[in-house]
Coordinates of C-alpha atoms and ligand atoms in Angstrom, one line a residue:
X628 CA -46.3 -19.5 -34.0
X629 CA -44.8 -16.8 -36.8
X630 CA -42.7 -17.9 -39.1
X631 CA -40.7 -15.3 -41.6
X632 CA -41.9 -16.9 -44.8
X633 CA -45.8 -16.0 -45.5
X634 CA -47.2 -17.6 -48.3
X635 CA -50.4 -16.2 -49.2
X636 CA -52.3 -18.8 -48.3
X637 CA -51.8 -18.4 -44.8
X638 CA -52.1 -15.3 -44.6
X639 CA -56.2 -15.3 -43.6
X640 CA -55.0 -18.0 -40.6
X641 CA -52.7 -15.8 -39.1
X642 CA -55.2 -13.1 -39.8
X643 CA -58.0 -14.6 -37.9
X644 CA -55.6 -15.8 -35.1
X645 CA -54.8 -12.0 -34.4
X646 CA -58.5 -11.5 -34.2
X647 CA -59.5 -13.7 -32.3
X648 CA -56.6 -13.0 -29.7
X649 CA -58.1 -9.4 -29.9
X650 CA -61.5 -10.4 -29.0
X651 CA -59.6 -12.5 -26.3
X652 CA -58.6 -9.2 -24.4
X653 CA -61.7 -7.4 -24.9
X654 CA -64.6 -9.1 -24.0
X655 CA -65.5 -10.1 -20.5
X656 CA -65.0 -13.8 -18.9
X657 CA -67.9 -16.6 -20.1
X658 CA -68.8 -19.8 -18.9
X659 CA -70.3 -22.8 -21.2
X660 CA -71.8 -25.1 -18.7
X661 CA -73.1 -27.5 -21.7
X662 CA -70.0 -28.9 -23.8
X663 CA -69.9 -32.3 -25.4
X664 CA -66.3 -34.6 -26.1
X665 CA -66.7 -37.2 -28.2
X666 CA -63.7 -40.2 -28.7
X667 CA -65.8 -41.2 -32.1
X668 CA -69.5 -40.2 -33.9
X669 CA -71.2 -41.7 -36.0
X670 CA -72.1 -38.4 -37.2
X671 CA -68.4 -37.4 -37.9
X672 CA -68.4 -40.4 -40.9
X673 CA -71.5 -38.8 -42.3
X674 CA -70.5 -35.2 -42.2
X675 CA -73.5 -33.7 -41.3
X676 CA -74.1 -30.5 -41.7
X677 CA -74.5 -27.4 -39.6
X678 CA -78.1 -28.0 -38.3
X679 CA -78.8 -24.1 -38.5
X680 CA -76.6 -22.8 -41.3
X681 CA -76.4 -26.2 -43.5
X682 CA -72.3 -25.5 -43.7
X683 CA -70.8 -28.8 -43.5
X684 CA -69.1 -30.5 -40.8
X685 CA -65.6 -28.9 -40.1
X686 CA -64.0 -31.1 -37.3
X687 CA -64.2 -35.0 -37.6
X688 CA -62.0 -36.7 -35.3
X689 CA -61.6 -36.5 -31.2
X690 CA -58.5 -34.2 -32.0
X691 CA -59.8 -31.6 -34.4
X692 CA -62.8 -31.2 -32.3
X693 CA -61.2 -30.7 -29.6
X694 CA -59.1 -28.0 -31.3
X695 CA -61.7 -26.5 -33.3
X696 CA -63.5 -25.9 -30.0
X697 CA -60.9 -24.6 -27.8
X698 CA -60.5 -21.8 -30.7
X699 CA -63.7 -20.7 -30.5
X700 CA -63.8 -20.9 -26.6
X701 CA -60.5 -18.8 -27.0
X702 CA -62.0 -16.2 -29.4
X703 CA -65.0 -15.5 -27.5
X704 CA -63.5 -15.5 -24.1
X705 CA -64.9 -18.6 -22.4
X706 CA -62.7 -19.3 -19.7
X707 CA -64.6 -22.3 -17.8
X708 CA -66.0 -25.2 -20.0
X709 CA -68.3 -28.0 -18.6
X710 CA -67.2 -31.0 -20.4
X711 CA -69.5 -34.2 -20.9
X712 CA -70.2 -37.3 -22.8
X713 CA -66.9 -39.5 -23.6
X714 CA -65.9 -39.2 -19.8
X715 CA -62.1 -40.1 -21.4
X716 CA -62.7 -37.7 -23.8
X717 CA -63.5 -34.9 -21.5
X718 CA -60.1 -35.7 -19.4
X719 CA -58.2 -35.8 -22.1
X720 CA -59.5 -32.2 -22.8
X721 CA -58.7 -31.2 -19.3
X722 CA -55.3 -32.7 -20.0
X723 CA -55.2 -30.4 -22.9
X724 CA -56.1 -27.0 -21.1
X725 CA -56.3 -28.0 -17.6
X726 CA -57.4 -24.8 -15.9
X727 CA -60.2 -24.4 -17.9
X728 CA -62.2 -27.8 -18.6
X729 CA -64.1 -29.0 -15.9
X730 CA -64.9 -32.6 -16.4
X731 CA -68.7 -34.2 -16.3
X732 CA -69.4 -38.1 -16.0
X733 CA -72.5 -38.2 -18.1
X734 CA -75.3 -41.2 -19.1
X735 CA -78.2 -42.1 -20.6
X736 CA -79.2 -45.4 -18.5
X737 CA -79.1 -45.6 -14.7
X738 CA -78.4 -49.1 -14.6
X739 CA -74.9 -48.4 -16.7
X740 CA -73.7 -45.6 -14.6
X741 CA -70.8 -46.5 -12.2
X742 CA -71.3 -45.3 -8.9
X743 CA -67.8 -46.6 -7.4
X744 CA -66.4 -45.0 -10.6
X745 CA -68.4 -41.9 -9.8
X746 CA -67.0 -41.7 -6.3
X747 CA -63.5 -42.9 -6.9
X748 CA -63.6 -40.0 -9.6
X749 CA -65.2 -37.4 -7.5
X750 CA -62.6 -38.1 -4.3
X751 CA -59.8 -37.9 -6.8
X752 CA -60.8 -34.7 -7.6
X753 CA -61.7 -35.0 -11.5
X754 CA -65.5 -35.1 -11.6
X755 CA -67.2 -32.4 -10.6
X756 CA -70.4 -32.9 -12.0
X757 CA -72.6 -35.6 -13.7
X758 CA -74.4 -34.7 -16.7
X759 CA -75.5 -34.5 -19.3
X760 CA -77.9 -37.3 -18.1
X761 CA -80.1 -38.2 -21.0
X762 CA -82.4 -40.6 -19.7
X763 CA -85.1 -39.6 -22.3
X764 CA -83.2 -41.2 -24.7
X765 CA -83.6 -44.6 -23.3
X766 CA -87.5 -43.7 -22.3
X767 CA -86.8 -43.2 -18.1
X768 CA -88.3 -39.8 -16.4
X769 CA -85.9 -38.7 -13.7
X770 CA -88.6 -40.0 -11.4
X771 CA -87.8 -43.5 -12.2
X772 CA -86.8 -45.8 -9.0
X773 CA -83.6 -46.6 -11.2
X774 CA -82.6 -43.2 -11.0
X775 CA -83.0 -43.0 -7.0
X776 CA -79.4 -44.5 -6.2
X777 CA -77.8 -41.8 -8.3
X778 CA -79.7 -38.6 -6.9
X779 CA -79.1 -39.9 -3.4
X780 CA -75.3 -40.1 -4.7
X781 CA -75.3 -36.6 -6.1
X782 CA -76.8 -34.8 -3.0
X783 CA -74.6 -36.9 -0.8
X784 CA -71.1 -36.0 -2.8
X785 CA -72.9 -32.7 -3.4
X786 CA -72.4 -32.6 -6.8
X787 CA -74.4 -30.7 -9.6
X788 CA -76.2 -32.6 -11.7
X789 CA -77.3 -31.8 -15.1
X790 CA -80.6 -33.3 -16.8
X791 CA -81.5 -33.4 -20.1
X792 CA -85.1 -32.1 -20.5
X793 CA -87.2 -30.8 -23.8
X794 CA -86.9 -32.2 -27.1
X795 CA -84.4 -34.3 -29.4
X796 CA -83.4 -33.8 -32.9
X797 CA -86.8 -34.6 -35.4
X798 CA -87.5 -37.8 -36.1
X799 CA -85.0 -39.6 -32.8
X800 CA -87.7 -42.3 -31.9
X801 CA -87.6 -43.4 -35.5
X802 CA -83.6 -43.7 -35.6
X803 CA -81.0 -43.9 -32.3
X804 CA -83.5 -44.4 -29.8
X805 CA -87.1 -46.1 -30.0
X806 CA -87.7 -45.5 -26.7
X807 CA -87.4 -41.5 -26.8
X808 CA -90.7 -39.7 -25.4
X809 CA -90.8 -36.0 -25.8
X810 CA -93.3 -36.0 -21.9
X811 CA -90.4 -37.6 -20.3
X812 CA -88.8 -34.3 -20.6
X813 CA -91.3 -32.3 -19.2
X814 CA -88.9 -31.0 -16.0
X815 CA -92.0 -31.1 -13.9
X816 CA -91.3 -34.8 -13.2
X817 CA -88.1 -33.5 -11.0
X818 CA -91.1 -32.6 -8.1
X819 CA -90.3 -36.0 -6.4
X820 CA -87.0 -36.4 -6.5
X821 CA -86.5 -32.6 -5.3
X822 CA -88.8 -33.6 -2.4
X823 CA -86.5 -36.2 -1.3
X824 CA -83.2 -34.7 -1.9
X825 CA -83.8 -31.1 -0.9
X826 CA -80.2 -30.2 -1.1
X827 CA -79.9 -31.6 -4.7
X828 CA -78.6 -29.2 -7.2
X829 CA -79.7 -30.1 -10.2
X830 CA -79.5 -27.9 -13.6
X831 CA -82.3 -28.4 -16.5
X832 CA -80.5 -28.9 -19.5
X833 CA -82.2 -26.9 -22.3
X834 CA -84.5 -25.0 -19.9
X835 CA -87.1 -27.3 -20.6
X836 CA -87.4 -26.2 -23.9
X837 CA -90.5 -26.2 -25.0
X838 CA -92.2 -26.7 -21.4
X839 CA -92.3 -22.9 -20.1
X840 CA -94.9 -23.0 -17.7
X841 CA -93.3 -26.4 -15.8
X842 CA -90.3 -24.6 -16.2
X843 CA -91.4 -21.4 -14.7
X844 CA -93.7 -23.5 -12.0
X845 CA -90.7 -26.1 -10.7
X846 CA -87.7 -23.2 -10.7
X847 CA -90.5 -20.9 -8.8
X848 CA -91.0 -23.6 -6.4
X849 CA -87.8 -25.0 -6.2
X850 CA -85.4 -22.2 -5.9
X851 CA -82.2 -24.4 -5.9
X852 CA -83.0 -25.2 -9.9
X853 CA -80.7 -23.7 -12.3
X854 CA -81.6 -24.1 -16.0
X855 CA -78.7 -23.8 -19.1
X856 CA -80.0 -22.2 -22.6
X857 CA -77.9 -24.8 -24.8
X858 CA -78.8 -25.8 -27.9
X859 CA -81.5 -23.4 -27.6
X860 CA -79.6 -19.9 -28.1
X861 CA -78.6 -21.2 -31.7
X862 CA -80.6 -24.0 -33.6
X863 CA -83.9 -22.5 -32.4
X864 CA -85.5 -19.6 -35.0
X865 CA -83.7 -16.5 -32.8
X866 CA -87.2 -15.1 -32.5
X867 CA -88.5 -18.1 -30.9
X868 CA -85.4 -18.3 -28.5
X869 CA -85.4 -14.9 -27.7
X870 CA -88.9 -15.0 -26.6
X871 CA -88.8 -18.2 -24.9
X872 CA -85.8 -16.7 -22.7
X873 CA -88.2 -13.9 -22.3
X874 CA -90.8 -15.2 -21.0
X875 CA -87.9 -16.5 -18.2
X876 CA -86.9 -13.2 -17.7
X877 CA -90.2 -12.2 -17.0
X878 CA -91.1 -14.9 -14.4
X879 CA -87.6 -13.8 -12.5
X880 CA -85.4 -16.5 -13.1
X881 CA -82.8 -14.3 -14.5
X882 CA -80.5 -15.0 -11.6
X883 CA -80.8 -18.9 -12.6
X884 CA -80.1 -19.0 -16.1
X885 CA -76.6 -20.2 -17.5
X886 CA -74.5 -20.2 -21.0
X887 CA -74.9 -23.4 -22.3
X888 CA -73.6 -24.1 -25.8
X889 CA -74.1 -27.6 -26.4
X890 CA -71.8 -27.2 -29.8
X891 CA -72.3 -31.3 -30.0
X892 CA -70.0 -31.7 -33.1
X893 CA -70.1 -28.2 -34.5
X894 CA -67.8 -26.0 -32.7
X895 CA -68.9 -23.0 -34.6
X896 CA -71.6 -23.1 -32.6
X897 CA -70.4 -21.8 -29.5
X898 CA -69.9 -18.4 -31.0
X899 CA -73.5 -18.6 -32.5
X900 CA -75.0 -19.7 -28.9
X901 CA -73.0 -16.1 -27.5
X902 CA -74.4 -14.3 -30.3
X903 CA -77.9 -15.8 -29.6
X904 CA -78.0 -14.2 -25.5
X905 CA -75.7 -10.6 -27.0
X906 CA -78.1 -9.9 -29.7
X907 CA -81.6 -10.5 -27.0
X908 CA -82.0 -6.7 -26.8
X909 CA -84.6 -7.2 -23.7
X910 CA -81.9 -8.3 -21.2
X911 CA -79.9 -5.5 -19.5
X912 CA -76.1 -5.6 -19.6
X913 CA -76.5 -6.7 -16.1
X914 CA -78.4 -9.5 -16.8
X915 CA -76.1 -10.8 -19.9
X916 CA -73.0 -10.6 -17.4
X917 CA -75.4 -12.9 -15.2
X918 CA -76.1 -15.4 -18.2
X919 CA -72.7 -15.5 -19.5
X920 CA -70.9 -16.0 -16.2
X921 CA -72.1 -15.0 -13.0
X922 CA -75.0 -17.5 -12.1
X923 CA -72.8 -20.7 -13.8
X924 CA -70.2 -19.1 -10.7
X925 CA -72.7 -20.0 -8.5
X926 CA -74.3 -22.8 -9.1
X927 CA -70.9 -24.5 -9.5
X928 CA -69.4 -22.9 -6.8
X929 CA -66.4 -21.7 -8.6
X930 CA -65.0 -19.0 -6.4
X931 CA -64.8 -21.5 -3.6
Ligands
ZN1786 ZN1 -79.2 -32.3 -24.2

């Protein structure tokens, strides 16, 4: 919006506006399969800070977030969010920018997830994924029998499905969630449930983070497995990230990795997770296009 009376203390607004509608133009089409919406955090009361940089909290309410993140989306050109957590939340983000959120019904215990809602949803033409599924939280492996009804759910609708698997902010058993167990994210414990539901499609949240070699071992032998760099590509020491992503690279997987930012509350962090997969001077151009966008168009089947 322009209006003919500047005061000076607009002026770096407006300034950054143009530039970010600049960078809008220029750079190439990204998708962030790993977005949270929140209605209400408890984090948002305490401000916390920027894990990585320490800069405090910028966006503290369901609207600001929202807003905050849809700017940086904007500026670096992501045109296809996947949008979890507050299911609500998510909608009214798809409400908000409708051709570009798609919306995730996400949960941390089985025995609280909805599976009328799920397929009411999913007919209606609003969920198109569930995820993020953080069953580590609440100490259940995705090879728990309370997990079966969902997966047989998810390969029966056909719907992605995105795990949480790795690790958890420092020090989680001690405060949210007692029951936390860094093994149950160990993505090798997907073997059974990809035995029985062969058509699953399931993407590991975090890549496993830091389990490389069940990482490597179940997308080797499973081929349908997709993985999503979030979180990773910008609260993790570059160095470590980069060579972590390298070490996927190596093993092949290059055509199964996706843009995840998992921003949580900080929108910033979207731009630092891009940064994170531009600045890994190992991968071809080729092979950033793939991470950025082409391999989230596949998996979620988004030129269908
Ligand atoms: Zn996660």
């Amino acid at each position: 919006m322009r209006t003919p009376i500047l005061s000076l203390t607009l002026l770096p607004f407006l300034a950054s506006t143009t530039s970010a509608q600049e960078n809008e133009q220029d750079r190439p089409p990204i998708i962030d399969v790993h977005v949270h919406a929140y209605a209400e955090d408890d984090r948002w009361a305490l401000g916390a800070p920027n894990p990585r940089t320490g800069q405090p909290l910028t966006a503290a309410s369901e609207q600001a977030h929202m807003q905050a993140s849809f700017d940086e989306m904007k500026k670096y050109h992501i045109v296809t969010a996947v949008v979890s957590n507050d299911y609500d939340a998510a909608l009214r983000w798809k409400a908000a920018w409708p051709d570009h959120i798609l919306v995730s019904y996400g949960f941390d215990d089985p025995d609280e997830a909805d599976l009328a809602f799920i397929r009411r949803e999913h007919a209606a033409g609003r969920l198109v994924a569930l995820g993020e599924l953080g069953l580590q939280y609440m100490g259940i492996g995705p090879n728990d029998p309370r997990m079966e009804p969902l997966w047989a759910l998810a390969e029966e609708l056909d719907v992605p499905v995105g795990l949480h698997t790795g690790l958890a902010p420092p020090g989680t058993p001690y405060t949210c969630c007692p029951k936390f167990r860094i093994t149950l994210g160990n993505p090798a414990l997907l073997e059974e449930v990809l035995i029985r539901h062969p058509s699953l499609r399931v993407y590991l949240m975090h890549a496993g983070f830091p389990y490389v070699q069940e990482t490597i071992a179940i997308m080797h032998m499973y081929p349908q497995v997709y993985a999503d760099l979030g979180v990773l590509d910008w609260s993790r020491p570059r160095e470590e990230f980069h060579e972590y992503l390298r070490t996927l690279i190596r093993s092949g997987l290059g055509e199964r990795l996706m843009f995840g930012s998992d921003q949580m509350i900080w929108p910033e962090a979207i731009g630092m997770a891009i940064e994170g997969i531009e600045s890994a001077s190992f991968l071809t151009e080729e092979q950033k296009r793939d991470i950025l966008y082409n391999n989230a168009v596949r998996f979620f089947r988004l030129d269908q």
